[in-house]
Short mmCIF file of C-alpha atoms and ligand atoms in Angstrom, two decimals:
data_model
loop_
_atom_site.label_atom_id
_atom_site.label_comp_id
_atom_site.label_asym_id
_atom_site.label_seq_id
_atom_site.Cartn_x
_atom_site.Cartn_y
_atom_site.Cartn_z
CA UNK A 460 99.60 89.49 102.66
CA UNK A 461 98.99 92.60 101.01
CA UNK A 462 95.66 94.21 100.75
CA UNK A 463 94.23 96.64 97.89
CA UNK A 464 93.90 100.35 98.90
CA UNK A 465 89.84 99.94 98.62
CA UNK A 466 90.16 97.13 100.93
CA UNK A 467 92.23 98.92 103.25
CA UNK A 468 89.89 101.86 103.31
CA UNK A 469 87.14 99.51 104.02
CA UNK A 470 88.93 98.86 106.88
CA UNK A 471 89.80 102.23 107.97
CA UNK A 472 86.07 103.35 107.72
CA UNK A 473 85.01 100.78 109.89
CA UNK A 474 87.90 102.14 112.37
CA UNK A 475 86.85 105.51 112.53
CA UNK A 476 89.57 107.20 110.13
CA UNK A 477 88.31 109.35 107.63
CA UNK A 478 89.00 108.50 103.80
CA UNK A 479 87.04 109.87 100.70
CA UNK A 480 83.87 108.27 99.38
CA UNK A 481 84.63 105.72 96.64
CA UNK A 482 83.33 102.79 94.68
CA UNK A 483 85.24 100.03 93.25
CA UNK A 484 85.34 99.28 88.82
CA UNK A 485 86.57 96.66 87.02
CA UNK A 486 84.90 97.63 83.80
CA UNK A 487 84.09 101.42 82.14
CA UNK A 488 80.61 100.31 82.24
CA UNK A 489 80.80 99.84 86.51
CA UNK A 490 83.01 103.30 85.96
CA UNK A 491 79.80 105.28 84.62
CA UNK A 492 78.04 103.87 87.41
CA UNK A 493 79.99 104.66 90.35
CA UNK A 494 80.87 108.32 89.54
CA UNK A 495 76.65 108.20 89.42
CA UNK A 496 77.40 106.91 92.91
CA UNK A 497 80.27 108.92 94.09
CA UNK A 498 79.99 113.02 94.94
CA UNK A 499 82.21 114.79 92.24
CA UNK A 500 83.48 116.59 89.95
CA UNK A 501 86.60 116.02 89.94
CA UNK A 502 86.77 112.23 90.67
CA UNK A 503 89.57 111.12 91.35
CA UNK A 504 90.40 107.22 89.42
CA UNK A 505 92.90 105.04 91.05
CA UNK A 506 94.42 101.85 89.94
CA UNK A 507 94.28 98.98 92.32
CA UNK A 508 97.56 97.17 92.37
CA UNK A 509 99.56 96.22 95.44
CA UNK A 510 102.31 98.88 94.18
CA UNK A 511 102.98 101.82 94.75
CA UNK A 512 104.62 105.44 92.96
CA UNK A 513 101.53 104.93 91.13
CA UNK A 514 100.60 108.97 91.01
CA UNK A 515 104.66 109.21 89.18
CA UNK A 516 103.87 106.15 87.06
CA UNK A 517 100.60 107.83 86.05
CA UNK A 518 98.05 104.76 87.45
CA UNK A 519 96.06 108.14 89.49
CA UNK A 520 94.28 110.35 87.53
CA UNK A 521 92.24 113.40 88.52
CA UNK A 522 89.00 114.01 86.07
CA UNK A 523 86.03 116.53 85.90
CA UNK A 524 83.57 115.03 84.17
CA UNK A 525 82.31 111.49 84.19
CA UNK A 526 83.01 110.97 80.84
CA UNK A 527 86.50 111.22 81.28
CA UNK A 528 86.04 108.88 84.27
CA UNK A 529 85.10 106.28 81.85
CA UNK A 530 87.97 106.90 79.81
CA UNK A 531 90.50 107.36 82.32
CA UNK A 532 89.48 103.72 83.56
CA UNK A 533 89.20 101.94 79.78
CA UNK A 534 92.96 103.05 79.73
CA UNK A 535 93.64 102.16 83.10
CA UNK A 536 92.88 98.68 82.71
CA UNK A 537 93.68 98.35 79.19
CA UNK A 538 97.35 98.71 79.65
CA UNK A 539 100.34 97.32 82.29
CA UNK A 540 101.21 99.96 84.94
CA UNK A 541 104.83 100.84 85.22
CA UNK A 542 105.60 102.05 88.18
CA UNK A 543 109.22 102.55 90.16
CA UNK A 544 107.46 99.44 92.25
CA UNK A 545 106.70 97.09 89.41
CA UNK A 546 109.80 96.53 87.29
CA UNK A 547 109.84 97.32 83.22
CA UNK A 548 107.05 94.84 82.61
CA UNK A 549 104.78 96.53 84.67
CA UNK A 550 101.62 95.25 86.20
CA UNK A 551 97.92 94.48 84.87
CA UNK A 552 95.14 96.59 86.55
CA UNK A 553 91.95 94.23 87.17
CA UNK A 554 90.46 97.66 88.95
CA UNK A 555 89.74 101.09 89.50
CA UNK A 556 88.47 102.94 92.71
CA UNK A 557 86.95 105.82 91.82
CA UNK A 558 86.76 108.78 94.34
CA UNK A 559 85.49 112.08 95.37
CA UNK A 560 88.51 114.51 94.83
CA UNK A 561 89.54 116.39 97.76
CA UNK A 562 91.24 120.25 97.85
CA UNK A 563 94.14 119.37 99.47
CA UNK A 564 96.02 122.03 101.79
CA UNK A 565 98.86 119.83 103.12
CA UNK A 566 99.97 116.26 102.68
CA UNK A 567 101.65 114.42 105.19
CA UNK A 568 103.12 111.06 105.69
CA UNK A 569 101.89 108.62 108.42
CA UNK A 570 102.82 104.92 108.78
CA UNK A 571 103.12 102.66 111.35
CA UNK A 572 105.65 99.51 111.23
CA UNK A 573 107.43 97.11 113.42
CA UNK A 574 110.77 98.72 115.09
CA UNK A 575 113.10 95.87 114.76
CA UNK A 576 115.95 96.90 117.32
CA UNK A 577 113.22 97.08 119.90
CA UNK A 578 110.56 94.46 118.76
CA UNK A 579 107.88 97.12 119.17
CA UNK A 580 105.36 98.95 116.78
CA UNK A 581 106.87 102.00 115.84
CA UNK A 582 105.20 105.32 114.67
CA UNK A 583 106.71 107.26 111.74
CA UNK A 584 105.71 110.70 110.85
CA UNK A 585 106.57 113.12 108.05
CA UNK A 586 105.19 116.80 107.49
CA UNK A 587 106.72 115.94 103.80
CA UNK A 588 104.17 113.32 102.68
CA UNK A 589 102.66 112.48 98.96
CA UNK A 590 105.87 112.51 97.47
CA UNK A 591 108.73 109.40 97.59
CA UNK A 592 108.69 108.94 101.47
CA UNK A 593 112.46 107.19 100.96
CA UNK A 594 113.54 110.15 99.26
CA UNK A 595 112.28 112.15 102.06
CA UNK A 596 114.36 109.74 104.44
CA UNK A 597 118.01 110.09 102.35
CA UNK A 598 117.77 113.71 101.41
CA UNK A 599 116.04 115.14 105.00
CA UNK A 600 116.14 112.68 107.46
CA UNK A 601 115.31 115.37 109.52
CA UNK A 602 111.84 115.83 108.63
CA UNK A 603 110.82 111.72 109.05
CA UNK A 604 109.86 111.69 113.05
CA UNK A 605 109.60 108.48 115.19
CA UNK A 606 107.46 107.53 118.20
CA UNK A 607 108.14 103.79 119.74
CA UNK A 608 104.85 102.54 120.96
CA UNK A 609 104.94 100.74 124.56
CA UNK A 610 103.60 97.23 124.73
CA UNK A 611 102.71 98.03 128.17
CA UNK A 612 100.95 101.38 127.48
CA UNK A 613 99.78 101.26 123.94
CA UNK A 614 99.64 104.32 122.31
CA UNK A 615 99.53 107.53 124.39
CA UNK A 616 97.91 110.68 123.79
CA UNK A 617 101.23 112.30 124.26
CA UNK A 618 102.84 111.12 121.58
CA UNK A 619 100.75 111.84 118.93
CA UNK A 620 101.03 115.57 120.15
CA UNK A 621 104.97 115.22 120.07
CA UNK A 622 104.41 114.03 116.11
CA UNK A 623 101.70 116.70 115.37
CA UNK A 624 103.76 119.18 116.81
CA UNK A 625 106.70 118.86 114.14
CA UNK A 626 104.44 120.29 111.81
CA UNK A 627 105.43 124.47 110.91
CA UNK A 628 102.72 126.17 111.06
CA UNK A 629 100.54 124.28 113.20
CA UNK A 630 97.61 123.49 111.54
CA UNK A 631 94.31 124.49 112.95
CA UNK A 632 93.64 123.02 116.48
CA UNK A 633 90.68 121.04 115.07
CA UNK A 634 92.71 119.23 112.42
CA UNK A 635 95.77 118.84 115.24
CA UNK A 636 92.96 117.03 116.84
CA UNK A 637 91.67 114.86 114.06
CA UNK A 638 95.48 114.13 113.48
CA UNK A 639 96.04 112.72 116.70
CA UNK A 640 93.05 110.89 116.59
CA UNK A 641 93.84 109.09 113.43
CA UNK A 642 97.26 108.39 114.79
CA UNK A 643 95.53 106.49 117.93
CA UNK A 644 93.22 104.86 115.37
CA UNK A 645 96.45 103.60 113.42
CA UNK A 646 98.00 102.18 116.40
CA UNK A 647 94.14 100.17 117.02
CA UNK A 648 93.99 98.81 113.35
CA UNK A 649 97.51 98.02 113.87
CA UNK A 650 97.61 95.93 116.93
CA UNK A 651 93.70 94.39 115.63
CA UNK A 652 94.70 93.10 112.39
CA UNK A 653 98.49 91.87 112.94
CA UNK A 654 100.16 94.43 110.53
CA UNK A 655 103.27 94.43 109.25
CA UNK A 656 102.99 97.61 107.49
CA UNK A 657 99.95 100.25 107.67
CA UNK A 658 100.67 103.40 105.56
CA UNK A 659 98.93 106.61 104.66
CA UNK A 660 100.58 108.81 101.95
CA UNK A 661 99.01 111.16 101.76
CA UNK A 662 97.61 112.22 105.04
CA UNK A 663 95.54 115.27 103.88
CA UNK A 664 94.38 118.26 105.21
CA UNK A 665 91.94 119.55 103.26
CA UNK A 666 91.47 122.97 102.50
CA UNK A 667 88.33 123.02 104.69
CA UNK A 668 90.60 121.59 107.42
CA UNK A 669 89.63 118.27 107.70
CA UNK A 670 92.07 115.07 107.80
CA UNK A 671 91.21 112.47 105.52
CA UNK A 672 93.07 109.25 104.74
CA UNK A 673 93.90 109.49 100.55
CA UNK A 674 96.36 106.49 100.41
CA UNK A 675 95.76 103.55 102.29
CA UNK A 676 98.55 100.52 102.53
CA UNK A 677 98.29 97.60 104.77
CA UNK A 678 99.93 94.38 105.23
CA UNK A 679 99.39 91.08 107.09
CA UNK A 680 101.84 89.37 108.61
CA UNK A 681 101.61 86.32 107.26
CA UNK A 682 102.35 84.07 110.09
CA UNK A 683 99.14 85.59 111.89
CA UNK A 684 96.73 84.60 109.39
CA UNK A 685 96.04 81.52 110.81
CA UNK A 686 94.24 83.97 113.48
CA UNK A 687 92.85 86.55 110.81
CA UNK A 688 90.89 84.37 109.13
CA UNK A 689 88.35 86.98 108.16
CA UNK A 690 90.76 88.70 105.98
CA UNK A 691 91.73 85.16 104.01
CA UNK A 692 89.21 86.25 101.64
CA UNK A 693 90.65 89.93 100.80
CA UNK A 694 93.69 88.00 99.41
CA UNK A 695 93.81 88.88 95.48
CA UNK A 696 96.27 86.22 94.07
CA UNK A 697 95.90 88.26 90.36
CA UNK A 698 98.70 90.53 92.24
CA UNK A 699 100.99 87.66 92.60
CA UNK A 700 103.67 86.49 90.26
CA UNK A 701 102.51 83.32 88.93
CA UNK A 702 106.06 81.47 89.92
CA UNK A 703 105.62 82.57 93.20
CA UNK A 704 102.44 81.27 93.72
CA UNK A 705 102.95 78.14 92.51
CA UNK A 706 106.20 78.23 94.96
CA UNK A 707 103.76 79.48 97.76
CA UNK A 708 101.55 76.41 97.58
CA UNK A 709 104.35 74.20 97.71
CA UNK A 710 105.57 75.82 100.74
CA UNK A 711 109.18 77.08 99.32
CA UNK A 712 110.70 80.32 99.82
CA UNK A 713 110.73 81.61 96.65
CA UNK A 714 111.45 85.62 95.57
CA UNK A 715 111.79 86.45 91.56
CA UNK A 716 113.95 88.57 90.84
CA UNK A 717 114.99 90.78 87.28
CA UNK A 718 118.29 88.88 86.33
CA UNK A 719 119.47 85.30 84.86
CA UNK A 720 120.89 83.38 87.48
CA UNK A 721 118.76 80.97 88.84
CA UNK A 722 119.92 79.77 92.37
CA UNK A 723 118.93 76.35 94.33
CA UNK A 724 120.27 77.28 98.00
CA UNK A 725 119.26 75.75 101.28
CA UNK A 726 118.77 78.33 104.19
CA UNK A 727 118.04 81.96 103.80
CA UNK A 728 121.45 83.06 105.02
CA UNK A 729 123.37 80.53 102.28
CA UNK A 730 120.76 81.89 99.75
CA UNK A 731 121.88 85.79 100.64
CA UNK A 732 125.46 84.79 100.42
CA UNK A 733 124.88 83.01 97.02
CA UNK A 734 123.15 86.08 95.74
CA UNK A 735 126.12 88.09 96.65
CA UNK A 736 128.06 85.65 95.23
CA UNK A 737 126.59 86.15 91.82
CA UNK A 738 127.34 89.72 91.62
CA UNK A 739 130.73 89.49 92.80
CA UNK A 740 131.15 87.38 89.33
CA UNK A 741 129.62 89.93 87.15
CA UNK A 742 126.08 88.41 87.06
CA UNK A 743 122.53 89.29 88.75
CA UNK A 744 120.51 86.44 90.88
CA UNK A 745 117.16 85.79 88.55
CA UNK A 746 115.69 84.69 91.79
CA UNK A 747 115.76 84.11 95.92
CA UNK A 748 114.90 80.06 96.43
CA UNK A 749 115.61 79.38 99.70
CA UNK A 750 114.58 75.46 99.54
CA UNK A 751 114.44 74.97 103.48
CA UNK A 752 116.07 72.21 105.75
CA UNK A 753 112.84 70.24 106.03
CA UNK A 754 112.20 70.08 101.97
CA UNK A 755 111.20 66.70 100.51
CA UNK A 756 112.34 65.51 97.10
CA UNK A 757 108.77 66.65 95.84
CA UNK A 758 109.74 70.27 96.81
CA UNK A 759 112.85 69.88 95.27
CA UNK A 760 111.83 68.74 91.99
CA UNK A 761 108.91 71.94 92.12
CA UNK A 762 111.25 74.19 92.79
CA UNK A 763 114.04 73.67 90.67
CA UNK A 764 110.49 73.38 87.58
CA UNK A 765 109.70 76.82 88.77
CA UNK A 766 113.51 77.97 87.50
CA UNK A 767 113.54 76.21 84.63
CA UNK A 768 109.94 77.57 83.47
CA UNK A 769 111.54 80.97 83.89
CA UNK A 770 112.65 81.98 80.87
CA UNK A 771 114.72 84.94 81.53
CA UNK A 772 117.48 82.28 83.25
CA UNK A 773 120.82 81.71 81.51
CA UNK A 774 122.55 79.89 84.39
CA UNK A 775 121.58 77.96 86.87
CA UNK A 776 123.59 77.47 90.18
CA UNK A 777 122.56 74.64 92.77
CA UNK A 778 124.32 75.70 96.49
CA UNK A 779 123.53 73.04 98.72
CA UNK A 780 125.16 72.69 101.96
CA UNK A 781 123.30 68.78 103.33
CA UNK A 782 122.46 69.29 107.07
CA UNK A 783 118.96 68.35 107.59
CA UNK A 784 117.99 68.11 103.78
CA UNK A 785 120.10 65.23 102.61
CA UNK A 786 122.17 65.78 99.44
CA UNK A 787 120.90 62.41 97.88
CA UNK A 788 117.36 63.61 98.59
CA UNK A 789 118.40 67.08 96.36
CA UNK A 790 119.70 65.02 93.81
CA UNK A 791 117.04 63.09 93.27
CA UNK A 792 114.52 66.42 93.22
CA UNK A 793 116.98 67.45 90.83
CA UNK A 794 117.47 64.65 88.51
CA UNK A 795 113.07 64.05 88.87
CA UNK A 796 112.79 67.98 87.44
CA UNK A 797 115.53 68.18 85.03
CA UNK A 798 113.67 64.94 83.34
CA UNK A 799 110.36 66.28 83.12
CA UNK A 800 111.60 69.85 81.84
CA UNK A 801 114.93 69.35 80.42
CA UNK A 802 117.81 71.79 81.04
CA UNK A 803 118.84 74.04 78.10
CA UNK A 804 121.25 76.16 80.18
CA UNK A 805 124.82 75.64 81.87
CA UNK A 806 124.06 73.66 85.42
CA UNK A 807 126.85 74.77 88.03
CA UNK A 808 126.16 72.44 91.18
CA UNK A 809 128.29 72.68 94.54
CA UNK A 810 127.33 70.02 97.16
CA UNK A 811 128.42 69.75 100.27
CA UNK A 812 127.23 68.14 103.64
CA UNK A 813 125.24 64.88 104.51
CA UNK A 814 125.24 62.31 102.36
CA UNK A 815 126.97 63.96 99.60
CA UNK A 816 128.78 61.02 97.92
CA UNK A 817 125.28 59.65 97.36
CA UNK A 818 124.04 62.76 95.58
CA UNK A 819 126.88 62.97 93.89
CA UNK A 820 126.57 59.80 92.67
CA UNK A 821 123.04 60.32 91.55
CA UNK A 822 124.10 63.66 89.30
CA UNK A 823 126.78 61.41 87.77
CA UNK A 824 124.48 58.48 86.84
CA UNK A 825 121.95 60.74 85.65
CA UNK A 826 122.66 61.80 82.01
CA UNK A 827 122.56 65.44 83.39
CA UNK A 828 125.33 67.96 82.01
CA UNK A 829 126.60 69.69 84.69
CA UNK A 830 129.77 71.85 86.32
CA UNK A 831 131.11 70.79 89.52
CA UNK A 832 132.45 73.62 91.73
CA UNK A 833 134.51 73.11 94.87
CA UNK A 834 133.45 75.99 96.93
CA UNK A 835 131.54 79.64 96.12
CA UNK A 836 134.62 81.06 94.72
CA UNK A 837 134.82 78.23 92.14
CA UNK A 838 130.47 78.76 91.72
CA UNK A 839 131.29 82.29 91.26
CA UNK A 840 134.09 81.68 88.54
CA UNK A 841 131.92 78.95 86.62
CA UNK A 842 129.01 80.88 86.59
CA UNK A 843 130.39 84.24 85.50
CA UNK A 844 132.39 82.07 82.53
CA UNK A 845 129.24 79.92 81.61
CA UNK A 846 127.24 83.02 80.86
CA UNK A 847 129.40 84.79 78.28
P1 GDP B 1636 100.68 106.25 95.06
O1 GDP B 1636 101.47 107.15 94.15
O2 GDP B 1636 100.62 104.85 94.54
O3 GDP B 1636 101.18 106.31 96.47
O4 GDP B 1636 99.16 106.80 95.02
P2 GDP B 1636 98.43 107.89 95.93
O5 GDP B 1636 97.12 107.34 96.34
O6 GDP B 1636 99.30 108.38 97.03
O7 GDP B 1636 98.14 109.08 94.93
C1 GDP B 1636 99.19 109.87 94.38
C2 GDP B 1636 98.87 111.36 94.46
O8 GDP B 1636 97.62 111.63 93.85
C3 GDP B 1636 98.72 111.89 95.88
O9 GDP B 1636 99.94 112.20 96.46
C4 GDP B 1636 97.87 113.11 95.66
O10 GDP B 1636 98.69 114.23 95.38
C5 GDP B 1636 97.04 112.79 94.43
N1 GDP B 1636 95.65 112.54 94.84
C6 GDP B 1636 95.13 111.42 95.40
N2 GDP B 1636 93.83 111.63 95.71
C7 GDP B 1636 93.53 112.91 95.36
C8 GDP B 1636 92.38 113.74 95.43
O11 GDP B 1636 91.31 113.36 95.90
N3 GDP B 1636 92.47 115.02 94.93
C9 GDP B 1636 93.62 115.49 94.38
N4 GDP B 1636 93.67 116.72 93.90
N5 GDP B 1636 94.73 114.75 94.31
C10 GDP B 1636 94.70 113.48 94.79
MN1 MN B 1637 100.63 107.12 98.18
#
């Protein structure tokens, strides 16, 4: 679960890291208000979407008088954002944060994530913040530093010198100081909130020295929300694509994505493979639906709606290999949907597995057009000739 950057600064106040004074807008009205509110000029007026590359895809915007506050937020959520994060249709802005604006001296790049080789919270570091952090990582991997946190330990005092200390010239010993500090407070709103992701870029220093917080990310991991209750209620579905959320509350693993394959595939790995199996025959994957082992023919007949509602898919590809979910039971999800919808685009099934004479059967009986592959290579074929 993602959270908003106000949110996320909310959070960070209440930890003890320092971020700028700010009030939240959802209309110009609220926007006049809150730069009443907020110290300035300039204010700074942010769009709150769970993107980022906003500042590039022009959803920041520095003003200096609160006139153009109101203006800059009319536009703001008058229009989609595009940014490198939201695909070409870009996103619709529901709100604003409006900010003091700081002098900034230096930005920097601070995040913390989950090291997957060692299973352990990792620190990353980057004198080189504000900018693309993953450009920073391709073109000078040199200037991204690392500092594995110890279960056993936490985070130690040491370690945020070893990351402060990559910075030439050292900054004031006061602001080394309020780095490390923010570093150890990281680590704590880490570890409290079971984060996936918490990122600050930029880390300021301002000109009068002082490190302040201007970007705030943080994510959830969602299989600990059952014991972060208390941030349920930050959730903003408005973010969400409306597909996925309908695939959320049906409990299927469902990712859109910007081509026009749809794909039906049971088990993440099968659902990779099919993806890869699509652009090996020319074509791009219009989504990730990884249907599950456990899924019932109710889940089968919502998930294969949620392809067919999308109307950028030309193709639709059912993988199934029948372990636990029984091919009959797919067919049957299949043959439920495809009644209630209707299918206007070439069906490519391959079944394989338990009970797959049954479901076989079923597709047959049905009055459902469809193209019967063998194996993937035979998918791949049909599916790359079915499109042109
Ligand atoms: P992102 O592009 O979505 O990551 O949005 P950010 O919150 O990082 O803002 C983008 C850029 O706006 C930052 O890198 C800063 O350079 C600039 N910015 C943000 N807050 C301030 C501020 O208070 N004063 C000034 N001058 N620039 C700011
Ligand atoms: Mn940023």
């Amino acid at each position: 679960m993602k959270l908003h950057e106000y949110q996320a600064k909310e959070i960070f106040r209440g930890a003890g890291v320092p971020v700028p004074d700010g009030v939240v807008a959802s209309s110009p009205e609220e926007a006049a208000e809150a730069v009443r509110r907020v110290k300035g000029p300039p204010w700074v007026v942010k769009a709150q979407v769970h993107a980022g590359g906003r500042g590039q895809g022009g959803g920041v915007k520095v003003v200096g008088s609160p006139e153009e506050a109101v203006a800059a937020t009319g536009k703001l959520l008058g229009a989609p954002l595009v940014t490198k994060q939201t695909g070409s249709r870009g996103v619709r802005v529901n709100q604003v944060l409006i900010e003091e604006g700081m002098e900034i001296d230096r930005e920097l790049y601070l995040g913390m994530v989950i090291d997957r080789t060692s299973a352990c919270p990792a620190m990353i570091f980057s004198p080189s913040g504000g900018m693309d952090i993953e450009a920073v990582a391709v073109e000078m991997p040199e200037r991204i530093f690392e500092e594995g946190v110890d279960p056993a330990t936490g985070w130690m005092p040491f370690q945020g010198r070893n990351l402060a200390y990559a910075l030439d010239p050292l900054p004031e010993p006061a602001a080394v100081k309020g780095l490390m500090q923010v570093m150890q407070r990281v680590y704590e709103i880490f570890m409290a909130h079971d984060c996936s992701l918490v990122e600050i870029n930029p880390l300021a220093i301002t000109r009068d020295g002082k490190v302040v917080a201007l970007d705030s990310k943080l994510t959830i991991d969602d299989n600990a929300l059952f014991r972060q209750k208390n941030l349920l209620e930050l959730d903003d579905p408005r973010e969400k694509d409306p597909l996925e959320l309908i695939a959320e509350r049906h409990h299927l693993n469902y990712i859109r994505l910007d081509g026009n394959v749809g794909a039906m595939v049971n088990g993440a790995g099968l659902a990779m493979a099919t993806m890869d199996v699509i652009k090996m025959a020319g074509a791009e994957p219009a989504n990730f639906l990884d249907v599950g082992g456990g899924a019932t023919e109710e889940m089968i007949t919502r998930g294969f709606e949620i392809i067919l509602s999308d109307d950028r898919v030309k193709a639709i590809l059912i993988n199934i290999f029948g372990g636990i979910l029984r091919c009959d039971v797919l067919a049957r999800g299949v043959v439920a949907a495809a009644r209630k919808t209707g299918i206007g685009v070439p069906l490519i099934v391959r079944l394989e597995g338990t009970n797959v004479e049954e479901g076989r059967a079923i597709l047959k009986a049905s009055d459902l057009k469809f193209l019967v592959a063998h194996d993937l290579a035979e998918a791949a074929q049909l599916v790359s000739r079915n499109l042109s």
